[in-house]
CSV table of C-alpha atoms in Angstrom, one decimal:
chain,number,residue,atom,x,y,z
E,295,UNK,CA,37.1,-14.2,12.1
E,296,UNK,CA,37.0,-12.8,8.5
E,297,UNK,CA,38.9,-15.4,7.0
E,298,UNK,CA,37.1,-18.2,8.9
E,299,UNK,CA,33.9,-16.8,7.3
E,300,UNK,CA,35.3,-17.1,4.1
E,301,UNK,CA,36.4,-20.4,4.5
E,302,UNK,CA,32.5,-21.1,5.8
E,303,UNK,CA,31.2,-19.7,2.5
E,304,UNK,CA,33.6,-21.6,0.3
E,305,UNK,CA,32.3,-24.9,2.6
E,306,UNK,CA,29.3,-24.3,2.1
E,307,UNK,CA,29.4,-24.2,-1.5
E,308,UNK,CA,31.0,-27.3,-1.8
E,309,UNK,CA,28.6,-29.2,0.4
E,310,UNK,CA,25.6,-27.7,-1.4
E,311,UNK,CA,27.0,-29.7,-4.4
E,312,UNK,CA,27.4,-32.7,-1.8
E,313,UNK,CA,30.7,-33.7,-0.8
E,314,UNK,CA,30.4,-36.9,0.0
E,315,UNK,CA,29.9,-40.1,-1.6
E,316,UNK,CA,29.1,-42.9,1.7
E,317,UNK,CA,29.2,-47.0,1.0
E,318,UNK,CA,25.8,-47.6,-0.8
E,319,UNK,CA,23.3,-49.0,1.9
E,320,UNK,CA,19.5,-49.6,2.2
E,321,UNK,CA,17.3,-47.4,3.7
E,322,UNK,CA,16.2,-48.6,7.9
E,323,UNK,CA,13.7,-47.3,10.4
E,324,UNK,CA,14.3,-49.3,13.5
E,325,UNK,CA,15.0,-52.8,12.2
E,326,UNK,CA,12.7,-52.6,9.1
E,327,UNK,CA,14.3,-52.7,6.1
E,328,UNK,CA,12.8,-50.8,3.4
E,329,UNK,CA,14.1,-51.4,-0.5
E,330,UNK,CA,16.0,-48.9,-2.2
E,331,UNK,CA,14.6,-47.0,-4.6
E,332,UNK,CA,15.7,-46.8,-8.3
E,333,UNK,CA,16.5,-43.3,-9.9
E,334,UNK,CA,15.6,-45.3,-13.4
E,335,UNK,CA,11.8,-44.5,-12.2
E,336,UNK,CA,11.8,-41.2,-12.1
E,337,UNK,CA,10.6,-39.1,-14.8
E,338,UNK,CA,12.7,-37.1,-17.4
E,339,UNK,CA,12.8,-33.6,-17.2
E,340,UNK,CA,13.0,-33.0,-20.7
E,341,UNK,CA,12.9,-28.7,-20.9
E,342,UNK,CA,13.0,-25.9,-18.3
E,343,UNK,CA,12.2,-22.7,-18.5
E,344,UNK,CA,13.7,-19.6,-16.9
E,345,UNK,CA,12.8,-16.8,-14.4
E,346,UNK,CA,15.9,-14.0,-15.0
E,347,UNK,CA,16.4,-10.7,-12.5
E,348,UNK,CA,17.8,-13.0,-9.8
E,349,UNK,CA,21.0,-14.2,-8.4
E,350,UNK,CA,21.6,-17.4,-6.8
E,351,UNK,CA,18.2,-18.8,-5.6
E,352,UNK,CA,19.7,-20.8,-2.8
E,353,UNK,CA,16.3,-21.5,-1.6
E,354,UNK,CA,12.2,-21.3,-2.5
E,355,UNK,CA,8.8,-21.0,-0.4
E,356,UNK,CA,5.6,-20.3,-1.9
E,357,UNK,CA,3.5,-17.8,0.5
E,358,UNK,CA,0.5,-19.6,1.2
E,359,UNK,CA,-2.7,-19.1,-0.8
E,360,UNK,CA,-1.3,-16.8,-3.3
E,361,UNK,CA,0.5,-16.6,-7.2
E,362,UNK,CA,3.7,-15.5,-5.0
E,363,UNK,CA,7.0,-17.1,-4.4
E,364,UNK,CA,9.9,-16.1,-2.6
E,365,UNK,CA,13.4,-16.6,-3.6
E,366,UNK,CA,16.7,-16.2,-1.4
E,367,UNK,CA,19.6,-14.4,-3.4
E,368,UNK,CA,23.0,-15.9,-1.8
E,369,UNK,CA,25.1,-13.6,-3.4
E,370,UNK,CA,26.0,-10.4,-2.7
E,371,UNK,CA,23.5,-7.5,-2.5
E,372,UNK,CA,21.3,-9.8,-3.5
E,373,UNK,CA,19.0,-10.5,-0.8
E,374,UNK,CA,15.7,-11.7,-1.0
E,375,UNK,CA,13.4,-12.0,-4.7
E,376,UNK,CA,9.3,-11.8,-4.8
E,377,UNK,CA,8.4,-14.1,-7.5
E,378,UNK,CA,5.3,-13.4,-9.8
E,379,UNK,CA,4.3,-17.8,-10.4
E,380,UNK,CA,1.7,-16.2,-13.2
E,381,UNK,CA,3.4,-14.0,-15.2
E,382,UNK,CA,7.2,-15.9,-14.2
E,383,UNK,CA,8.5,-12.4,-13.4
E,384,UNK,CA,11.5,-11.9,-10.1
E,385,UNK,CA,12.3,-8.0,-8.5
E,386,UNK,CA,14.3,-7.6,-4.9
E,387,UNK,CA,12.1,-7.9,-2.3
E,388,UNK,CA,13.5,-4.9,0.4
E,389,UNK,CA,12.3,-4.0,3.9
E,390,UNK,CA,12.2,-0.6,4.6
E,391,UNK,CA,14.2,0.9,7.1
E,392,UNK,CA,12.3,-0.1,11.1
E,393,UNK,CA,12.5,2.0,14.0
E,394,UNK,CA,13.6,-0.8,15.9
E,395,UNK,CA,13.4,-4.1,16.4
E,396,UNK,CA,10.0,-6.1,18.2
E,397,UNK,CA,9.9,-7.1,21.3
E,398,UNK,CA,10.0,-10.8,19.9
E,399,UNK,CA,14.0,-10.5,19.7
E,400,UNK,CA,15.5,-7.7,22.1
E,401,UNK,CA,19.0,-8.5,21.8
E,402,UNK,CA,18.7,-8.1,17.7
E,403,UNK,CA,21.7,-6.8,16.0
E,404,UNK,CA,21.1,-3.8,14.1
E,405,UNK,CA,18.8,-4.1,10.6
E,406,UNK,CA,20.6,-4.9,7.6
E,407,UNK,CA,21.2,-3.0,4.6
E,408,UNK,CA,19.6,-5.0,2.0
E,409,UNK,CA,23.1,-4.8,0.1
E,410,UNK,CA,24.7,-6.9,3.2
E,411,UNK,CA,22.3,-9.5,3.2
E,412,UNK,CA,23.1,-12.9,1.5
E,413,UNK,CA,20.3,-15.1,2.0
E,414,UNK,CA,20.7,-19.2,2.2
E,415,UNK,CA,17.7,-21.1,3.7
E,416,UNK,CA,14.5,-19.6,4.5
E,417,UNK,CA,11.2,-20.9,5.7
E,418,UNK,CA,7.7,-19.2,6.4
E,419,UNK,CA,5.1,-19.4,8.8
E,420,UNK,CA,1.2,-18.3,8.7
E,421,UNK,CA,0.7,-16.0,11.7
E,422,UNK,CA,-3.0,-15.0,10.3
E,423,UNK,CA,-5.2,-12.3,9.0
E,424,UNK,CA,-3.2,-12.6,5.3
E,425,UNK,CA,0.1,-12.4,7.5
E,426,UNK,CA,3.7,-14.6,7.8
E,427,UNK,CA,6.7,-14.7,9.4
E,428,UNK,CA,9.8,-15.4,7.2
E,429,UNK,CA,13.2,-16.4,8.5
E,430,UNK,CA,16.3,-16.7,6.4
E,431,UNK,CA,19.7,-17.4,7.2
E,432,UNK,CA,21.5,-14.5,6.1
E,433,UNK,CA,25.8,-14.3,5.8
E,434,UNK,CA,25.7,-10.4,6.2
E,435,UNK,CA,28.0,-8.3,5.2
E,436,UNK,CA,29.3,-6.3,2.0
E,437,UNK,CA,30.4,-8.1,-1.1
E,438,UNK,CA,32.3,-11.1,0.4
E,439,UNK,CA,33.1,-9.2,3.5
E,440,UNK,CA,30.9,-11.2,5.6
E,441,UNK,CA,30.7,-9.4,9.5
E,442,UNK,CA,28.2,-11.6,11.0
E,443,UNK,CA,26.0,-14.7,10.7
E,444,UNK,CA,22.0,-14.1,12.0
E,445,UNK,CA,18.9,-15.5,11.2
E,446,UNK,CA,16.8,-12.4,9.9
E,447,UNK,CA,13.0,-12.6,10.8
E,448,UNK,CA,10.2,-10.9,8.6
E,449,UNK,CA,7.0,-10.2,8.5
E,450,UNK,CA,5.4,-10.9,5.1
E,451,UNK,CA,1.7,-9.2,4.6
E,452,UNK,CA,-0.5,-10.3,1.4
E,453,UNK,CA,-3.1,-7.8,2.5
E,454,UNK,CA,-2.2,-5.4,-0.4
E,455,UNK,CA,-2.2,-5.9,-4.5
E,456,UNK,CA,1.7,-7.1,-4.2
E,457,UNK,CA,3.0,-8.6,-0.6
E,458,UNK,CA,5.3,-6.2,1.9
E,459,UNK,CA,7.8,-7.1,3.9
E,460,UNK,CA,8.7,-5.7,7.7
E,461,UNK,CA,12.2,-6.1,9.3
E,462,UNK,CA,11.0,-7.4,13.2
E,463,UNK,CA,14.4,-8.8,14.1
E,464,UNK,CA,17.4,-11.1,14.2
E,465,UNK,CA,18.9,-13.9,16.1
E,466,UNK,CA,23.1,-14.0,16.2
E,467,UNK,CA,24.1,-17.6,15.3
E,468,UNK,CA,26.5,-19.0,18.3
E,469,UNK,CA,29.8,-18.2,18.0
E,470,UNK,CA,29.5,-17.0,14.5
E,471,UNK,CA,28.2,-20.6,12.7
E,472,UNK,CA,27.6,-20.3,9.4
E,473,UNK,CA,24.0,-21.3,9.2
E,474,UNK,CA,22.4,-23.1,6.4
E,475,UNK,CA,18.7,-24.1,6.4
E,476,UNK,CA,16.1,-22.7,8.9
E,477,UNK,CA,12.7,-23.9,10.1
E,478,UNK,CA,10.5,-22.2,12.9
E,479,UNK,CA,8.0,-24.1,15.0
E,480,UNK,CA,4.3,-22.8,16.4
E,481,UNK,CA,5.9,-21.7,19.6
E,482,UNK,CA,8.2,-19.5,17.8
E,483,UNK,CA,11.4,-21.5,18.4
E,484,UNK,CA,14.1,-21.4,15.6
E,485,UNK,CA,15.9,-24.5,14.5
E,486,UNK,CA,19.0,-23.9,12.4
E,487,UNK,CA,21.6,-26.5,10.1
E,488,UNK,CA,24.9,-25.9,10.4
E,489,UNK,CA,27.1,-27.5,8.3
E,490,UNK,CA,30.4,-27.6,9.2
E,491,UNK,CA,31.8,-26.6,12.2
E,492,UNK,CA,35.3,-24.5,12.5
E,493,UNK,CA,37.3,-27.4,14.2
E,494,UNK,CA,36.3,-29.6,11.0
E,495,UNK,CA,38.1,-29.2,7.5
E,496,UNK,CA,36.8,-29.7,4.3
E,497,UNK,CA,38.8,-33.0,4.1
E,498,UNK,CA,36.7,-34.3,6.7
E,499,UNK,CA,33.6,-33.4,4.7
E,500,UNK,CA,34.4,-35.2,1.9
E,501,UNK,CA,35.1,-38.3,3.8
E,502,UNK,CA,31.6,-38.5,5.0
E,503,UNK,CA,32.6,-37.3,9.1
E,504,UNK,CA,30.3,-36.0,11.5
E,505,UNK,CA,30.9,-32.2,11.3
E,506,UNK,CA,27.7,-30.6,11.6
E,507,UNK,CA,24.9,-29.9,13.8
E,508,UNK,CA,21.2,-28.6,14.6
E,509,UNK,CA,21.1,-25.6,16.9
E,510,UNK,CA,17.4,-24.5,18.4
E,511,UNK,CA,16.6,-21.0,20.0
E,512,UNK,CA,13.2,-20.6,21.7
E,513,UNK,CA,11.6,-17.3,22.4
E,514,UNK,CA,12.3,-18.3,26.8
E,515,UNK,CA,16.1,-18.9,26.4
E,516,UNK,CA,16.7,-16.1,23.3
E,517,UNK,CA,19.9,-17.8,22.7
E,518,UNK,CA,20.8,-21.2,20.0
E,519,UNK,CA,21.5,-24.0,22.0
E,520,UNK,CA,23.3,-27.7,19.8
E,521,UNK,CA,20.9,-30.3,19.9
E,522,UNK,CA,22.6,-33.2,21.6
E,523,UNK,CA,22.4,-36.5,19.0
E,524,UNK,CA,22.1,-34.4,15.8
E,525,UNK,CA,25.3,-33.8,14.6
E,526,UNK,CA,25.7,-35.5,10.9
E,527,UNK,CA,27.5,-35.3,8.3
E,528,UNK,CA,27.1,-31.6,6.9
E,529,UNK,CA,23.3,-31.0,7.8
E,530,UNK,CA,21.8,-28.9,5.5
E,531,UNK,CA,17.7,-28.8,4.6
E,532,UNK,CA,15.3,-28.8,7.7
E,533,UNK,CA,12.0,-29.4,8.8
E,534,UNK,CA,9.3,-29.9,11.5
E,535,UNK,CA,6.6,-32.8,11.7
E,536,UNK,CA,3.4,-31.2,11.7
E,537,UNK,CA,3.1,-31.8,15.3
E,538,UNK,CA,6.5,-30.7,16.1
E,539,UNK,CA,7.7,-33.7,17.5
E,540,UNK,CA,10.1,-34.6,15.1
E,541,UNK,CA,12.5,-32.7,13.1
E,542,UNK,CA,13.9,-33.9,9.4
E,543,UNK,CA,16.9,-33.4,8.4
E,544,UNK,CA,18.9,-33.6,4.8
E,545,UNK,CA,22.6,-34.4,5.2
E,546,UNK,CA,24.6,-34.7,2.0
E,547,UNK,CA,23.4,-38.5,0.6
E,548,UNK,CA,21.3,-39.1,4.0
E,549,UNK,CA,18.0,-37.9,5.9
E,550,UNK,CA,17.5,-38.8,9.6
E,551,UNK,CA,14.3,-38.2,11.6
E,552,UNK,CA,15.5,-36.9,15.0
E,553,UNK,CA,13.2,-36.3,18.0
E,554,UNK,CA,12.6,-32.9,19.1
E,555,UNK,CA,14.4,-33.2,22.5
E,556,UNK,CA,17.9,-32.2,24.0
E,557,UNK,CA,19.2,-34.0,23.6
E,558,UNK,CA,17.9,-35.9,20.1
E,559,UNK,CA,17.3,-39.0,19.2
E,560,UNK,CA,17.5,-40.6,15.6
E,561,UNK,CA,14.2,-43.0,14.9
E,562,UNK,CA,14.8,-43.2,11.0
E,563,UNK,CA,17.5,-42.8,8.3
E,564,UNK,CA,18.0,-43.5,5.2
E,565,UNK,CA,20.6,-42.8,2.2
E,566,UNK,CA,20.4,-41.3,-1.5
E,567,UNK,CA,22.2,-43.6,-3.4
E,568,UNK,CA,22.1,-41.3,-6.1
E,569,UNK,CA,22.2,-38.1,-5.3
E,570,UNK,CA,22.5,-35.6,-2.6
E,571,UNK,CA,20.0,-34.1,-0.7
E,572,UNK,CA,19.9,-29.7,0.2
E,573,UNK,CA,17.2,-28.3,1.1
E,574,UNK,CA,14.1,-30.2,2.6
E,575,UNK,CA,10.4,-28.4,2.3
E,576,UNK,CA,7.1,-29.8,2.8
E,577,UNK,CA,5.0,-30.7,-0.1
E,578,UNK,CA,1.4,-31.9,0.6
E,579,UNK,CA,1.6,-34.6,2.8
E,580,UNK,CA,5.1,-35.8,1.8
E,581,UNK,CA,8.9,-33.9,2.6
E,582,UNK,CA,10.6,-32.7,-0.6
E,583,UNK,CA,14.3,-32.5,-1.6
E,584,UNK,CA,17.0,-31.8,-4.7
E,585,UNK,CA,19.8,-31.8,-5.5
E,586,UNK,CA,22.8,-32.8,-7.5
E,587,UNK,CA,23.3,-36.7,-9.1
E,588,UNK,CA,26.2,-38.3,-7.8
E,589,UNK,CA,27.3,-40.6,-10.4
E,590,UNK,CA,30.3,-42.7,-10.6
E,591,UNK,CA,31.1,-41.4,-7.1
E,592,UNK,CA,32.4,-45.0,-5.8
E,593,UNK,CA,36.3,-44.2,-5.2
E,594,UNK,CA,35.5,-40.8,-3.8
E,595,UNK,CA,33.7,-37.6,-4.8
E,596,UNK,CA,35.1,-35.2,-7.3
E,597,UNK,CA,33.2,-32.5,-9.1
E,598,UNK,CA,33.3,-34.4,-12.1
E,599,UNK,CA,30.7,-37.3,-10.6
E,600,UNK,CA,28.5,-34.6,-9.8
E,601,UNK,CA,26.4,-34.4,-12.8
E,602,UNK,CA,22.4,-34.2,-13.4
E,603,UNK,CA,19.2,-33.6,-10.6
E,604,UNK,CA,17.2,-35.2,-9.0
E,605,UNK,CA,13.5,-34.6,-7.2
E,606,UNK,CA,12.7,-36.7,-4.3
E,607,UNK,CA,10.2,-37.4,-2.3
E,608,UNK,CA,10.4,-38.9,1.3
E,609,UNK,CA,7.3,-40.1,3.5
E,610,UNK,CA,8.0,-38.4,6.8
E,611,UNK,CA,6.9,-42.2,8.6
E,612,UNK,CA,9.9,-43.9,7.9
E,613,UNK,CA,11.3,-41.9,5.0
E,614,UNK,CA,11.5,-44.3,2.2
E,615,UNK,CA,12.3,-42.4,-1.0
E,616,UNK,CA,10.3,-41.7,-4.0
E,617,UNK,CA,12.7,-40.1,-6.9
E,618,UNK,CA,10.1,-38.5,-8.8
E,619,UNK,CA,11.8,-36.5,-11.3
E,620,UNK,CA,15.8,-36.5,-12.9
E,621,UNK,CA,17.2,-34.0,-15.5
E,622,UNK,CA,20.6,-32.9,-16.9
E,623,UNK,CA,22.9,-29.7,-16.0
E,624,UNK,CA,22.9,-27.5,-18.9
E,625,UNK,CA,25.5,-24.4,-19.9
E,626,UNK,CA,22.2,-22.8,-18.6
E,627,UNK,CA,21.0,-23.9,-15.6
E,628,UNK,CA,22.8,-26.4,-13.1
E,629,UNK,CA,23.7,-26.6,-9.1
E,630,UNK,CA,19.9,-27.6,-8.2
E,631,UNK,CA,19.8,-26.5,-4.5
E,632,UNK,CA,15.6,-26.9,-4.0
E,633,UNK,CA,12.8,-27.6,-5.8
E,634,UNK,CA,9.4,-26.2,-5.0
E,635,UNK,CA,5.8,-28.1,-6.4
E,636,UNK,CA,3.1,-25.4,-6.9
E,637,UNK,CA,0.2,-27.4,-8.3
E,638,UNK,CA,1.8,-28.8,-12.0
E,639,UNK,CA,4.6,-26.2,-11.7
E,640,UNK,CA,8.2,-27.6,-10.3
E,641,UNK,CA,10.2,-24.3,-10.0
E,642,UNK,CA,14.0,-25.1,-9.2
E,643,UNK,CA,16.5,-22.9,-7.4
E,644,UNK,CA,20.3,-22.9,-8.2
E,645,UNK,CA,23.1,-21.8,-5.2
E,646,UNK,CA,25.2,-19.9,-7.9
E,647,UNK,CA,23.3,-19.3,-11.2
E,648,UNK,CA,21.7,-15.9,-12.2
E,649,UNK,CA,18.1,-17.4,-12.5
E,650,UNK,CA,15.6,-19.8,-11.4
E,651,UNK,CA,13.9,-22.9,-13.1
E,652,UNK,CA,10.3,-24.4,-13.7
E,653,UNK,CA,9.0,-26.9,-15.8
E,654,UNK,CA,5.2,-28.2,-16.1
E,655,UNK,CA,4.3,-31.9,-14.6
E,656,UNK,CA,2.8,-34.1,-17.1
C-alpha cells in the first residue's frame, strides 16, 4: 500500500496543476446556453505580498467573525497554520494530545502526531458559542511515509485572545483513497473528493477520463459510501448549497452541480476554458475558485502551458463564470491552489511553495 500512496501524492500534485486540457465548449445548465466568459476581463494582479513561516498552503478558510485564517501545510510535519489577517503573521497551529476521541466518531484511528499530518482540503463549520468544527483531509504519516488517509475533525474555539484547537476524531477514507477537498453539512455528514482512483493511471488523467469520485459519510452509517453519478474527471474542490441540496464540485477545467442523492444527479456544468479549477469555497453569495492558466493547451497538456492564475467566480444557479482576477507565476510565488476574499484582501494559497499570498482589491 506504501507505494500506491506515493503514487496518490505524486497524482495529486499533478492534478492540482490540472492535468487536463478538454475540447473548448460553452458553459449549459439544462438546455440553456450561457456565453463563455473572457479571461481578458479580469483584473490584473499587478503585486503580491507574502505571509512566510508556512509550508505548502494547499488550502485557506477564514474562521468566521474574526482577523484569523487558517492555512493547511501539505507537506511534511507541517500540518495546520493559524494566520494573523492583521499583522500577516503564520505559526503551526497543534492540538494537544486528547484522552480519546468523542463520541461523534468511535471507530477513530488513533490521534495524530502533528509531525504525521499533511493537510490538503479543509473546511469549517460554526457549531456556536465562539466555537467550529474543522475537517481536513490529512495524508498521515512521517515524512513521505504516508500510513493512512483520514479526514481529521477539530474543534476550533475563538473564546480566548488567540483560537485553540481540540483533536475530537477521525474518519478512515475507504480503502485507503487519497482524499482531496472536504465539506461537512448541518447534519454532520462528511463529503469527500477523490481524485483519482487506484485502477486509473495518470495517463488517463491527462486525457480528460472519468477517474474520480465524491464519497459521503453521515454520523448513522460512520462509514464513506461513492456517490452514484459523481464520478468526473479528477474532482478536487467541494461544496454544499446553503440548503444542502446540492453539492459543487471543481474538476480540473470543469464544475458540475450534482444533487445531494445516491445516487447523484448532474443539473449544471460548465468548463474553464482557461484555466483549471482546485479548490471551491464560498464567498458571499457566490462559489469561489483558482487555479493555474492553461494556455496554449490545445494539442495536450504539458507543464509548460500551465502558466499564470486565475480567480473565478461561479453563481451557484447555473454556474456561469465570472473571472475576476489573473496574475503571473513569479520565481516567488506560483502553483495557486485557493484563493480566499476577506473584505479587500485576496490571500492566495500555493500546494508546494513555502508561503502564502495577498494582495488588496482596488
Amino acid at each position: 500500500m506504501k507505494s500506491s500512496f506515493k503514487a496518490s501524492l505524486i497524482t495529486l500534485t499533478l492534478a492540482t496543476l490540472g492535468v487536463a486540457c478538454t475540447p473548448i465548449h460553452q458553459a449549459v445548465t439544462h438546455s440553456q446556453k450561457i456565453a463563455p466568459p473572457s479571461i481578458q476581463t479580469a483584473k490584473n494582479v499587478e503585486k503580491l505580498s507574502y505571509i512566510t513561516n508556512i509550508q505548502s498552503p494547499e488550502d485557506l478558510v477564514q474562521i468566521p467573525n474574526t482577523k484569523w485564517l487558517i492555512a493547511s501545510g501539505m507537506a511534511p510535519k507541517s500540518g495546520l497554520y493559524l494566520v494573523d489577517g492583521e499583522n500577516k503573521t503564520a505559526s503551526r497551529l497543534i492540538a494537544p494530545k486528547a484522552g480519546k476521541p468523542s463520541a461523534q466518531f468511535p471507530n477513530s484511528e488513533p490521534q495524530p502526531h502533528a509531525d504525521e499530518m499533511q493537510i490538503h482540503g479543509i473546511s469549517i463549520r460554526e457549531v456556536g458559542k465562539g466555537k467550529f468544527y474543522l475537517y481536513a483531509v490529512n495524508h498521515n504519516g512521517f515524512d513521505q511515509k504516508i500510513t493512512r488517509e483520514t479526514i481529521e475533525i477539530f474543534e476550533v474555539n475563538t473564546n480566548t485572545a488567540t483560537p485553540t484547537l481540540t483533536w475530537l476524531g477521525n474518519v478512515r477514507m475507504l480503502n485507503d483513497y487519497a482524499g482531496n477537498g472536504v465539506v461537512s453539512g448541518a447534519d454532520g455528514s462528511i463529503y469527500v473528493t477523490v481524485m483519482m482512483h487506484p485502477q486509473h493511471s495518470l495517463a488517463d488523467m491527462f486525457a480528460g477520463k472519468t477517474t474520480g469520485a465524491v464519497y459521503r459519510w453521515t454520523p448513522t452509517t460512520q462509514q464513506f459510501v461513492k456517490l452514484q453519478g459523481s464520478e468526473l474527471n479528477g474532482n478536487n474542490g467541494i461544496e454544499l448549497s446553503r440548503d444542502g441540496k446540492f453539492i459543487y464540485v471543481a474538476h480540473m477545467q470543469g464544475m458540475s452541480k450534482l444533487t445531494n442523492t445516491n445516487p447523484a444527479k448532474i443539473v449544471a456544468q460548465t468548463h474553464l476554458d482557461y484555466g483549471v479549477a482546485d479548490n471551491l469555497h464560498w464567498a458571499g453569495d457566490k462559489l469561489i475558485t483558482a487555479g493555474s492558466m492553461a494556455q496554449n493547451c490545445s494539442n495536450g497538456l504539458t507543464f509548460n502551458c500551465l502558466k499564470d492564475f486565475h480567480i473565478t467566480q461561479i453563481s451557484p444557479d447555473n454556474l456561469a463564470l465570472n473571472p475576476i482576477y489573473k496574475g503571473k507565476y513569479t520565481a516567488d510565488f506560483s502553483g495557486v491552489s485557493t484563493v480566499l476574499p476577506v473584505g479587500d484582501t485576496y490571500y492566495l494559497g500555493s500546494f508546494y511553495r513555502d508561503k502564502m499570498a495577498y494582495f488588496e482589491a482596488k
